[in-house]
Amino acid sequence: FPGLSLPMDRKSKSSKIVVAVRKRPLNRKEVALGEADVITCSGECNIAVHEPKIKVDLTRYVEDHEFWFDDVFDENSTNEEVYTRSARPLIDVVFNGGNAACFAYGQTGSGKTYTMMGKDNSTGLYLLAAQDIFRRLERERPDLCVWVSFFEIYGGKLYDLLNGRKQLIAREDAKKMINIVGLREHGPMPDVQSLLEVIEYGNSVRKTGTTGANADSSRSHAILHIQLKNEKTGKGFGKFSFIDLAGSERGADTQHNSRQTRLEGAEINKSL
């Protein structure tokens, strides 16, 4: 867990950083092994971890730990609920000309890409944000248009997911801002469906692999930029960045992995 934060009634409502935690359900492998669910979402901003322990005299007992966050979602929460309470408020920042970012961080197999991209009948945060952005553009700012770029960080190197995985370079300018040299922006996007197709294509060429904890594990950090620009001048207005980080890995989950997968896991843990 990221650590202990202040309870909801004591945290600042104007905080620029919000830490939200989503609990995943037990997966099929864990259910088959008869493993227990040791996490309880006790409220909208706190969770309890019930840690099984054994005393010196071999008596079994459970030690409870309570953690507080800005927002907590249990295993029954939908992507729509997660988006509404955590990411949707950032749309206002973008339409006020600011930059907003949404990070998905957690262990491999914890549901980061599921939350960001969605799966089957579940809509991900990417699409939910895109729908809101196009809706507000039509209603409030018809003078703005949407451009998109998508790249990954794999093995310490940057690759453009929308331009044949062309290798990119990160440079710092005179204003101490990081610029991704060679990154291609695509746009203007005419509608939500066009944007979704571009995102799905980029995600399809993203580096993935199989680990002991996840059969379809993302092996790279993926960064999606949705940029609002003035339709006439092309000048940037606001930007929403979605960062789907590769999952951290325990040593126990890498015992049966290939050497390449173990090296990837070590690089991922180091980069996080």
mmCIF file of N, CA and C in Angstrom, residues 60-191:
data_model
loop_
_atom_site.group_PDB
_atom_site.id
_atom_site.type_symbol
_atom_site.label_atom_id
_atom_site.label_comp_id
_atom_site.label_asym_id
_atom_site.label_seq_id
_atom_site.Cartn_x
_atom_site.Cartn_y
_atom_site.Cartn_z
ATOM 1 N N ARG A 60 -2.542 -19.526 16.417
ATOM 2 C CA ARG A 60 -2.866 -18.684 15.267
ATOM 3 C C ARG A 60 -3.712 -17.488 15.717
ATOM 4 N N TYR A 61 -3.426 -16.331 15.124
ATOM 5 C CA TYR A 61 -4.233 -15.141 15.413
ATOM 6 C C TYR A 61 -4.186 -14.203 14.205
ATOM 7 N N VAL A 62 -5.054 -13.211 14.210
ATOM 8 C CA VAL A 62 -5.140 -12.252 13.102
ATOM 9 C C VAL A 62 -4.825 -10.856 13.619
ATOM 10 N N GLU A 63 -3.868 -10.202 12.956
ATOM 11 C CA GLU A 63 -3.517 -8.829 13.313
ATOM 12 C C GLU A 63 -4.144 -7.882 12.286
ATOM 13 N N ASP A 64 -4.931 -6.932 12.781
ATOM 14 C CA ASP A 64 -5.626 -6.000 11.892
ATOM 15 C C ASP A 64 -4.838 -4.715 11.703
ATOM 16 N N HIS A 65 -4.784 -4.249 10.439
ATOM 17 C CA HIS A 65 -4.133 -2.971 10.111
ATOM 18 C C HIS A 65 -5.149 -2.115 9.361
ATOM 19 N N GLU A 66 -5.252 -0.857 9.754
ATOM 20 C CA GLU A 66 -6.188 0.033 9.076
ATOM 21 C C GLU A 66 -5.414 1.098 8.306
ATOM 22 N N PHE A 67 -5.844 1.328 7.054
ATOM 23 C CA PHE A 67 -5.208 2.314 6.184
ATOM 24 C C PHE A 67 -6.270 3.296 5.681
ATOM 25 N N TRP A 68 -5.884 4.574 5.613
ATOM 26 C CA TRP A 68 -6.798 5.618 5.151
ATOM 27 C C TRP A 68 -6.306 6.195 3.819
ATOM 28 N N PHE A 69 -7.249 6.407 2.905
ATOM 29 C CA PHE A 69 -6.941 6.996 1.606
ATOM 30 C C PHE A 69 -7.986 8.061 1.278
ATOM 31 N N ASP A 70 -7.793 8.744 0.169
ATOM 32 C CA ASP A 70 -8.770 9.760 -0.227
ATOM 33 C C ASP A 70 -10.069 9.131 -0.716
ATOM 34 N N ASP A 71 -9.977 7.935 -1.279
ATOM 35 C CA ASP A 71 -11.167 7.238 -1.756
ATOM 36 C C ASP A 71 -10.874 5.744 -1.805
ATOM 37 N N VAL A 72 -11.892 4.927 -1.542
ATOM 38 C CA VAL A 72 -11.734 3.471 -1.543
ATOM 39 C C VAL A 72 -12.895 2.849 -2.306
ATOM 40 N N PHE A 73 -12.579 1.875 -3.164
ATOM 41 C CA PHE A 73 -13.592 1.159 -3.942
ATOM 42 C C PHE A 73 -13.479 -0.330 -3.642
ATOM 43 N N ASP A 74 -14.603 -0.970 -3.294
ATOM 44 C CA ASP A 74 -14.547 -2.392 -2.980
ATOM 45 C C ASP A 74 -14.592 -3.230 -4.257
ATOM 46 N N GLU A 75 -14.615 -4.561 -4.092
ATOM 47 C CA GLU A 75 -14.536 -5.461 -5.244
ATOM 48 C C GLU A 75 -15.798 -5.433 -6.107
ATOM 49 N N ASN A 76 -16.890 -4.848 -5.593
ATOM 50 C CA ASN A 76 -18.133 -4.763 -6.359
ATOM 51 C C ASN A 76 -18.270 -3.445 -7.124
ATOM 52 N N SER A 77 -17.326 -2.540 -6.951
ATOM 53 C CA SER A 77 -17.387 -1.240 -7.625
ATOM 54 C C SER A 77 -17.151 -1.407 -9.125
ATOM 55 N N THR A 78 -17.853 -0.625 -9.924
ATOM 56 C CA THR A 78 -17.691 -0.675 -11.378
ATOM 57 C C THR A 78 -16.689 0.385 -11.834
ATOM 58 N N ASN A 79 -16.232 0.242 -13.082
ATOM 59 C CA ASN A 79 -15.338 1.254 -13.650
ATOM 60 C C ASN A 79 -16.021 2.622 -13.696
ATOM 61 N N GLU A 80 -17.332 2.622 -13.915
ATOM 62 C CA GLU A 80 -18.074 3.886 -13.953
ATOM 63 C C GLU A 80 -18.016 4.597 -12.599
ATOM 64 N N GLU A 81 -18.139 3.818 -11.509
ATOM 65 C CA GLU A 81 -18.050 4.413 -10.167
ATOM 66 C C GLU A 81 -16.652 4.964 -9.910
ATOM 67 N N VAL A 82 -15.647 4.181 -10.298
ATOM 68 C CA VAL A 82 -14.262 4.622 -10.105
ATOM 69 C C VAL A 82 -14.019 5.921 -10.872
ATOM 70 N N TYR A 83 -14.490 5.961 -12.116
ATOM 71 C CA TYR A 83 -14.293 7.154 -12.940
ATOM 72 C C TYR A 83 -15.016 8.368 -12.357
ATOM 73 N N THR A 84 -16.269 8.192 -11.975
ATOM 74 C CA THR A 84 -17.081 9.314 -11.488
ATOM 75 C C THR A 84 -16.469 9.969 -10.257
ATOM 76 N N ARG A 85 -15.950 9.154 -9.347
ATOM 77 C CA ARG A 85 -15.444 9.702 -8.081
ATOM 78 C C ARG A 85 -13.975 10.101 -8.133
ATOM 79 N N SER A 86 -13.211 9.562 -9.095
ATOM 80 C CA SER A 86 -11.770 9.844 -9.079
ATOM 81 C C SER A 86 -11.279 10.635 -10.287
ATOM 82 N N ALA A 87 -11.700 10.260 -11.501
ATOM 83 C CA ALA A 87 -11.146 10.884 -12.706
ATOM 84 C C ALA A 87 -12.017 11.980 -13.306
ATOM 85 N N ARG A 88 -13.326 11.864 -13.165
ATOM 86 C CA ARG A 88 -14.213 12.853 -13.796
ATOM 87 C C ARG A 88 -13.933 14.285 -13.334
ATOM 88 N N PRO A 89 -13.648 14.533 -12.044
ATOM 89 C CA PRO A 89 -13.350 15.915 -11.622
ATOM 90 C C PRO A 89 -12.159 16.529 -12.365
ATOM 91 N N LEU A 90 -11.271 15.675 -12.908
ATOM 92 C CA LEU A 90 -10.101 16.185 -13.619
ATOM 93 C C LEU A 90 -10.479 16.771 -14.985
ATOM 94 N N ILE A 91 -11.644 16.402 -15.512
ATOM 95 C CA ILE A 91 -12.101 16.966 -16.782
ATOM 96 C C ILE A 91 -12.250 18.485 -16.658
ATOM 97 N N ASP A 92 -12.714 18.937 -15.495
ATOM 98 C CA ASP A 92 -12.853 20.383 -15.261
ATOM 99 C C ASP A 92 -11.496 21.084 -15.363
ATOM 100 N N VAL A 93 -10.457 20.436 -14.843
ATOM 101 C CA VAL A 93 -9.105 21.001 -14.902
ATOM 102 C C VAL A 93 -8.678 21.189 -16.356
ATOM 103 N N VAL A 94 -8.918 20.178 -17.176
ATOM 104 C CA VAL A 94 -8.533 20.227 -18.595
ATOM 105 C C VAL A 94 -9.283 21.340 -19.321
ATOM 106 N N PHE A 95 -10.583 21.501 -19.029
ATOM 107 C CA PHE A 95 -11.379 22.529 -19.704
ATOM 108 C C PHE A 95 -11.139 23.927 -19.138
ATOM 109 N N ASN A 96 -10.338 23.998 -18.080
ATOM 110 C CA ASN A 96 -9.887 25.303 -17.582
ATOM 111 C C ASN A 96 -8.476 25.619 -18.080
ATOM 112 N N GLY A 97 -7.992 24.791 -19.029
ATOM 113 C CA GLY A 97 -6.678 25.033 -19.623
ATOM 114 C C GLY A 97 -5.520 24.411 -18.871
ATOM 115 N N GLY A 98 -5.797 23.505 -17.936
ATOM 116 C CA GLY A 98 -4.734 22.888 -17.138
ATOM 117 C C GLY A 98 -4.359 21.501 -17.625
ATOM 118 N N ASN A 99 -3.376 20.917 -16.945
ATOM 119 C CA ASN A 99 -2.941 19.558 -17.239
ATOM 120 C C ASN A 99 -3.340 18.647 -16.078
ATOM 121 N N ALA A 100 -3.914 17.500 -16.400
ATOM 122 C CA ALA A 100 -4.331 16.543 -15.378
ATOM 123 C C ALA A 100 -3.758 15.172 -15.721
ATOM 124 N N ALA A 101 -3.513 14.367 -14.689
ATOM 125 C CA ALA A 101 -2.951 13.029 -14.909
ATOM 126 C C ALA A 101 -3.638 12.022 -13.998
ATOM 127 N N CYS A 102 -3.872 10.832 -14.542
ATOM 128 C CA CYS A 102 -4.473 9.735 -13.787
ATOM 129 C C CYS A 102 -3.540 8.532 -13.884
ATOM 130 N N PHE A 103 -2.981 8.102 -12.743
ATOM 131 C CA PHE A 103 -2.053 6.976 -12.698
ATOM 132 C C PHE A 103 -2.771 5.713 -12.224
ATOM 133 N N ALA A 104 -2.447 4.567 -12.820
ATOM 134 C CA ALA A 104 -2.886 3.268 -12.315
ATOM 135 C C ALA A 104 -1.631 2.529 -11.848
ATOM 136 N N TYR A 105 -1.542 2.289 -10.534
ATOM 137 C CA TYR A 105 -0.343 1.698 -9.935
ATOM 138 C C TYR A 105 -0.753 0.501 -9.083
ATOM 139 N N GLY A 106 0.003 -0.583 -9.164
ATOM 140 C CA GLY A 106 -0.300 -1.743 -8.331
ATOM 141 C C GLY A 106 0.450 -2.977 -8.785
ATOM 142 N N GLN A 107 0.261 -4.066 -8.045
ATOM 143 C CA GLN A 107 0.925 -5.326 -8.355
ATOM 144 C C GLN A 107 0.396 -5.891 -9.668
ATOM 145 N N THR A 108 1.209 -6.688 -10.340
ATOM 146 C CA THR A 108 0.767 -7.303 -11.589
ATOM 147 C C THR A 108 -0.463 -8.175 -11.330
ATOM 148 N N GLY A 109 -1.450 -8.072 -12.228
ATOM 149 C CA GLY A 109 -2.676 -8.842 -12.063
ATOM 150 C C GLY A 109 -3.707 -8.199 -11.167
ATOM 151 N N SER A 110 -3.469 -6.974 -10.726
ATOM 152 C CA SER A 110 -4.402 -6.323 -9.791
ATOM 153 C C SER A 110 -5.534 -5.584 -10.490
ATOM 154 N N GLY A 111 -5.493 -5.480 -11.820
ATOM 155 C CA GLY A 111 -6.614 -4.890 -12.553
ATOM 156 C C GLY A 111 -6.390 -3.484 -13.056
ATOM 157 N N LYS A 112 -5.138 -3.070 -13.210
ATOM 158 C CA LYS A 112 -4.849 -1.700 -13.677
ATOM 159 C C LYS A 112 -5.328 -1.491 -15.115
ATOM 160 N N THR A 113 -4.926 -2.380 -16.009
ATOM 161 C CA THR A 113 -5.322 -2.246 -17.414
ATOM 162 C C THR A 113 -6.824 -2.466 -17.575
ATOM 163 N N TYR A 114 -7.403 -3.336 -16.762
ATOM 164 C CA TYR A 114 -8.858 -3.537 -16.772
ATOM 165 C C TYR A 114 -9.568 -2.232 -16.420
ATOM 166 N N THR A 115 -9.054 -1.506 -15.440
ATOM 167 C CA THR A 115 -9.656 -0.240 -15.036
ATOM 168 C C THR A 115 -9.479 0.810 -16.131
ATOM 169 N N MET A 116 -8.311 0.876 -16.710
ATOM 170 C CA MET A 116 -8.020 1.893 -17.727
ATOM 171 C C MET A 116 -8.699 1.597 -19.064
ATOM 172 N N MET A 117 -8.584 0.356 -19.541
ATOM 173 C CA MET A 117 -9.070 0.006 -20.880
ATOM 174 C C MET A 117 -10.458 -0.615 -20.875
ATOM 175 N N GLY A 118 -10.817 -1.257 -19.763
ATOM 176 C CA GLY A 118 -12.081 -1.976 -19.725
ATOM 177 C C GLY A 118 -11.959 -3.337 -20.395
ATOM 178 N N LYS A 119 -12.995 -4.163 -20.269
ATOM 179 C CA LYS A 119 -12.980 -5.491 -20.888
ATOM 180 C C LYS A 119 -14.410 -6.014 -20.967
ATOM 181 N N ASP A 120 -14.725 -6.708 -22.050
ATOM 182 C CA ASP A 120 -16.067 -7.261 -22.267
ATOM 183 C C ASP A 120 -17.104 -6.135 -22.179
ATOM 184 N N ASN A 121 -17.999 -6.211 -21.190
ATOM 185 C CA ASN A 121 -19.071 -5.219 -21.069
ATOM 186 C C ASN A 121 -18.707 -4.065 -20.142
ATOM 187 N N SER A 122 -17.483 -4.041 -19.666
ATOM 188 C CA SER A 122 -17.056 -2.979 -18.753
ATOM 189 C C SER A 122 -16.276 -1.911 -19.524
ATOM 190 N N THR A 123 -16.715 -0.658 -19.426
ATOM 191 C CA THR A 123 -16.063 0.451 -20.118
ATOM 192 C C THR A 123 -14.924 0.993 -19.256
ATOM 193 N N GLY A 124 -13.760 1.212 -19.857
ATOM 194 C CA GLY A 124 -12.600 1.698 -19.119
ATOM 195 C C GLY A 124 -12.576 3.212 -18.964
ATOM 196 N N LEU A 125 -11.650 3.684 -18.142
ATOM 197 C CA LEU A 125 -11.538 5.120 -17.881
ATOM 198 C C LEU A 125 -11.187 5.909 -19.133
ATOM 199 N N TYR A 126 -10.391 5.311 -20.056
ATOM 200 C CA TYR A 126 -10.033 5.993 -21.301
ATOM 201 C C TYR A 126 -11.302 6.440 -22.041
ATOM 202 N N LEU A 127 -12.206 5.476 -22.267
ATOM 203 C CA LEU A 127 -13.411 5.756 -23.049
ATOM 204 C C LEU A 127 -14.367 6.670 -22.292
ATOM 205 N N LEU A 128 -14.513 6.457 -20.992
ATOM 206 C CA LEU A 128 -15.421 7.288 -20.200
ATOM 207 C C LEU A 128 -14.986 8.753 -20.230
ATOM 208 N N ALA A 129 -13.669 8.973 -20.127
ATOM 209 C CA ALA A 129 -13.145 10.342 -20.198
ATOM 210 C C ALA A 129 -13.348 10.926 -21.586
ATOM 211 N N ALA A 130 -13.107 10.109 -22.623
ATOM 212 C CA ALA A 130 -13.272 10.580 -24.008
ATOM 213 C C ALA A 130 -14.714 10.995 -24.272
ATOM 214 N N GLN A 131 -15.662 10.206 -23.768
ATOM 215 C CA GLN A 131 -17.077 10.533 -23.954
ATOM 216 C C GLN A 131 -17.412 11.874 -23.306
ATOM 217 N N ASP A 132 -16.925 12.087 -22.094
ATOM 218 C CA ASP A 132 -17.179 13.353 -21.396
ATOM 219 C C ASP A 132 -16.529 14.526 -22.119
ATOM 220 N N ILE A 133 -15.308 14.319 -22.601
ATOM 221 C CA ILE A 133 -14.587 15.396 -23.294
ATOM 222 C C ILE A 133 -15.326 15.824 -24.558
ATOM 223 N N PHE A 134 -15.729 14.867 -25.397
ATOM 224 C CA PHE A 134 -16.429 15.207 -26.643
ATOM 225 C C PHE A 134 -17.795 15.825 -26.355
ATOM 226 N N ARG A 135 -18.455 15.355 -25.302
ATOM 227 C CA ARG A 135 -19.757 15.911 -24.929
ATOM 228 C C ARG A 135 -19.626 17.380 -24.538
ATOM 229 N N ARG A 136 -18.578 17.677 -23.769
ATOM 230 C CA ARG A 136 -18.383 19.060 -23.318
ATOM 231 C C ARG A 136 -17.855 19.959 -24.431
ATOM 232 N N LEU A 137 -17.061 19.390 -25.340
ATOM 233 C CA LEU A 137 -16.594 20.175 -26.487
ATOM 234 C C LEU A 137 -17.782 20.653 -27.320
ATOM 235 N N GLU A 138 -18.703 19.733 -27.564
ATOM 236 C CA GLU A 138 -19.872 20.067 -28.375
ATOM 237 C C GLU A 138 -20.752 21.108 -27.684
ATOM 238 N N ARG A 139 -20.844 20.994 -26.363
ATOM 239 C CA ARG A 139 -21.747 21.859 -25.616
ATOM 240 C C ARG A 139 -21.133 23.209 -25.241
ATOM 241 N N GLU A 140 -19.798 23.178 -24.883
ATOM 242 C CA GLU A 140 -19.179 24.376 -24.310
ATOM 243 C C GLU A 140 -18.086 25.006 -25.180
ATOM 244 N N ARG A 141 -17.253 24.174 -25.816
ATOM 245 C CA ARG A 141 -16.084 24.702 -26.519
ATOM 246 C C ARG A 141 -15.957 24.125 -27.925
ATOM 247 N N PRO A 142 -16.826 24.512 -28.847
ATOM 248 C CA PRO A 142 -16.723 24.007 -30.226
ATOM 249 C C PRO A 142 -15.487 24.524 -30.953
ATOM 250 N N ASP A 143 -14.770 25.500 -30.344
ATOM 251 C CA ASP A 143 -13.557 26.034 -30.966
ATOM 252 C C ASP A 143 -12.342 25.161 -30.696
ATOM 253 N N LEU A 144 -12.498 24.129 -29.847
ATOM 254 C CA LEU A 144 -11.380 23.241 -29.519
ATOM 255 C C LEU A 144 -11.547 21.893 -30.210
ATOM 256 N N CYS A 145 -10.423 21.189 -30.406
ATOM 257 C CA CYS A 145 -10.460 19.851 -31.001
ATOM 258 C C CYS A 145 -9.524 18.925 -30.220
ATOM 259 N N VAL A 146 -9.649 17.626 -30.474
ATOM 260 C CA VAL A 146 -8.908 16.607 -29.715
ATOM 261 C C VAL A 146 -7.794 15.999 -30.554
ATOM 262 N N TRP A 147 -6.594 15.951 -29.955
ATOM 263 C CA TRP A 147 -5.456 15.246 -30.547
ATOM 264 C C TRP A 147 -4.991 14.204 -29.538
ATOM 265 N N VAL A 148 -4.386 13.132 -30.048
ATOM 266 C CA VAL A 148 -3.978 12.053 -29.150
ATOM 267 C C VAL A 148 -2.581 11.557 -29.502
ATOM 268 N N SER A 149 -1.824 11.181 -28.466
ATOM 269 C CA SER A 149 -0.538 10.510 -28.646
ATOM 270 C C SER A 149 -0.458 9.398 -27.602
ATOM 271 N N PHE A 150 0.328 8.353 -27.913
ATOM 272 C CA PHE A 150 0.347 7.158 -27.064
ATOM 273 C C PHE A 150 1.736 6.532 -27.167
ATOM 274 N N PHE A 151 2.449 6.428 -26.058
ATOM 275 C CA PHE A 151 3.769 5.792 -26.099
ATOM 276 C C PHE A 151 3.983 4.929 -24.865
ATOM 277 N N GLU A 152 4.993 4.068 -24.929
ATOM 278 C CA GLU A 152 5.297 3.189 -23.806
ATOM 279 C C GLU A 152 6.754 3.334 -23.398
ATOM 280 N N ILE A 153 7.022 2.990 -22.135
ATOM 281 C CA ILE A 153 8.387 2.930 -21.621
ATOM 282 C C ILE A 153 8.673 1.468 -21.310
ATOM 283 N N TYR A 154 9.595 0.868 -22.069
ATOM 284 C CA TYR A 154 9.917 -0.545 -21.918
ATOM 285 C C TYR A 154 11.434 -0.707 -21.851
ATOM 286 N N GLY A 155 11.905 -1.317 -20.785
ATOM 287 C CA GLY A 155 13.345 -1.523 -20.641
ATOM 288 C C GLY A 155 14.135 -0.227 -20.598
ATOM 289 N N GLY A 156 13.518 0.833 -20.062
ATOM 290 C CA GLY A 156 14.215 2.116 -19.971
ATOM 291 C C GLY A 156 14.218 2.908 -21.271
ATOM 292 N N LYS A 157 13.528 2.412 -22.307
ATOM 293 C CA LYS A 157 13.466 3.107 -23.594
ATOM 294 C C LYS A 157 12.020 3.451 -23.936
ATOM 295 N N LEU A 158 11.840 4.486 -24.766
ATOM 296 C CA LEU A 158 10.519 4.985 -25.129
ATOM 297 C C LEU A 158 10.165 4.574 -26.558
ATOM 298 N N TYR A 159 8.908 4.143 -26.768
ATOM 299 C CA TYR A 159 8.458 3.710 -28.086
ATOM 300 C C TYR A 159 7.086 4.304 -28.387
ATOM 301 N N ASP A 160 6.928 4.804 -29.611
ATOM 302 C CA ASP A 160 5.662 5.392 -30.053
ATOM 303 C C ASP A 160 4.717 4.262 -30.472
ATOM 304 N N LEU A 161 3.612 4.091 -29.749
ATOM 305 C CA LEU A 161 2.678 3.002 -30.028
ATOM 306 C C LEU A 161 1.795 3.278 -31.242
ATOM 307 N N LEU A 162 1.785 4.522 -31.707
ATOM 308 C CA LEU A 162 0.949 4.868 -32.856
ATOM 309 C C LEU A 162 1.779 5.135 -34.105
ATOM 310 N N ASN A 163 3.060 4.785 -34.038
ATOM 311 C CA ASN A 163 3.951 5.033 -35.183
ATOM 312 C C ASN A 163 4.957 3.890 -35.334
ATOM 313 N N GLY A 164 4.417 2.673 -35.394
ATOM 314 C CA GLY A 164 5.264 1.508 -35.635
ATOM 315 C C GLY A 164 6.284 1.237 -34.544
ATOM 316 N N ARG A 165 5.973 1.604 -33.293
ATOM 317 C CA ARG A 165 6.874 1.438 -32.147
ATOM 318 C C ARG A 165 8.242 2.078 -32.416
ATOM 319 N N LYS A 166 8.216 3.219 -33.080
ATOM 320 C CA LYS A 166 9.452 3.965 -33.328
ATOM 321 C C LYS A 166 10.047 4.421 -31.997
ATOM 322 N N GLN A 167 11.373 4.265 -31.848
ATOM 323 C CA GLN A 167 12.012 4.655 -30.594
ATOM 324 C C GLN A 167 12.059 6.178 -30.458
ATOM 325 N N LEU A 168 11.770 6.660 -29.266
ATOM 326 C CA LEU A 168 11.712 8.089 -28.984
ATOM 327 C C LEU A 168 12.802 8.482 -28.000
ATOM 328 N N ILE A 169 12.999 9.786 -27.853
ATOM 329 C CA ILE A 169 14.010 10.300 -26.926
ATOM 330 C C ILE A 169 13.367 11.369 -26.042
ATOM 331 N N ALA A 170 13.649 11.320 -24.744
ATOM 332 C CA ALA A 170 13.155 12.335 -23.805
ATOM 333 C C ALA A 170 14.228 13.398 -23.615
ATOM 334 N N ARG A 171 13.852 14.660 -23.807
ATOM 335 C CA ARG A 171 14.786 15.779 -23.652
ATOM 336 C C ARG A 171 14.194 16.823 -22.697
ATOM 337 N N GLU A 172 15.072 17.453 -21.939
ATOM 338 C CA GLU A 172 14.659 18.540 -21.051
ATOM 339 C C GLU A 172 14.986 19.873 -21.709
ATOM 340 N N ASP A 173 13.987 20.791 -21.773
ATOM 341 C CA ASP A 173 14.229 22.079 -22.417
ATOM 342 C C ASP A 173 14.698 23.122 -21.406
ATOM 343 N N ALA A 174 14.849 24.365 -21.859
ATOM 344 C CA ALA A 174 15.374 25.440 -21.008
ATOM 345 C C ALA A 174 14.461 25.749 -19.830
ATOM 346 N N LYS A 175 13.179 25.415 -19.959
ATOM 347 C CA LYS A 175 12.218 25.671 -18.879
ATOM 348 C C LYS A 175 12.077 24.478 -17.932
ATOM 349 N N LYS A 176 13.003 23.521 -18.036
ATOM 350 C CA LYS A 176 13.018 22.318 -17.210
ATOM 351 C C LYS A 176 11.812 21.409 -17.465
ATOM 352 N N MET A 177 11.231 21.514 -18.656
ATOM 353 C CA MET A 177 10.103 20.673 -19.047
ATOM 354 C C MET A 177 10.614 19.504 -19.887
ATOM 355 N N ILE A 178 10.040 18.323 -19.648
ATOM 356 C CA ILE A 178 10.443 17.140 -20.401
ATOM 357 C C ILE A 178 9.629 17.056 -21.700
ATOM 358 N N ASN A 179 10.331 16.922 -22.817
ATOM 359 C CA ASN A 179 9.686 16.794 -24.129
ATOM 360 C C ASN A 179 10.061 15.449 -24.752
ATOM 361 N N ILE A 180 9.077 14.777 -25.335
ATOM 362 C CA ILE A 180 9.324 13.495 -26.002
ATOM 363 C C ILE A 180 9.569 13.780 -27.479
ATOM 364 N N VAL A 181 10.834 13.729 -27.881
ATOM 365 C CA VAL A 181 11.228 14.067 -29.243
ATOM 366 C C VAL A 181 10.808 12.952 -30.212
ATOM 367 N N GLY A 182 10.094 13.342 -31.277
ATOM 368 C CA GLY A 182 9.677 12.378 -32.297
ATOM 369 C C GLY A 182 8.310 11.778 -32.076
ATOM 370 N N LEU A 183 7.661 12.094 -30.939
ATOM 371 C CA LEU A 183 6.341 11.540 -30.657
ATOM 372 C C LEU A 183 5.306 12.130 -31.619
ATOM 373 N N ARG A 184 4.573 11.267 -32.297
ATOM 374 C CA ARG A 184 3.599 11.726 -33.293
ATOM 375 C C ARG A 184 2.219 11.888 -32.658
ATOM 376 N N GLU A 185 1.616 13.060 -32.869
ATOM 377 C CA GLU A 185 0.248 13.310 -32.418
ATOM 378 C C GLU A 185 -0.713 13.029 -33.572
ATOM 379 N N HIS A 186 -1.857 12.447 -33.248
ATOM 380 C CA HIS A 186 -2.855 12.125 -34.263
ATOM 381 C C HIS A 186 -4.118 12.952 -34.010
ATOM 382 N N GLY A 187 -4.634 13.568 -35.062
ATOM 383 C CA GLY A 187 -5.837 14.372 -34.915
ATOM 384 C C GLY A 187 -6.016 15.313 -36.088
ATOM 385 N N PRO A 188 -7.042 16.157 -36.017
ATOM 386 C CA PRO A 188 -8.030 16.148 -34.925
ATOM 387 C C PRO A 188 -8.954 14.936 -35.007
ATOM 388 N N MET A 189 -9.323 14.406 -33.830
ATOM 389 C CA MET A 189 -10.215 13.255 -33.762
ATOM 390 C C MET A 189 -11.660 13.724 -33.957
ATOM 391 N N PRO A 190 -12.385 13.145 -34.930
ATOM 392 C CA PRO A 190 -13.750 13.623 -35.210
ATOM 393 C C PRO A 190 -14.783 13.220 -34.166
ATOM 394 N N ASP A 191 -14.562 12.047 -33.517
ATOM 395 C CA ASP A 191 -15.557 11.583 -32.544
ATOM 396 C C ASP A 191 -14.933 10.581 -31.582
#
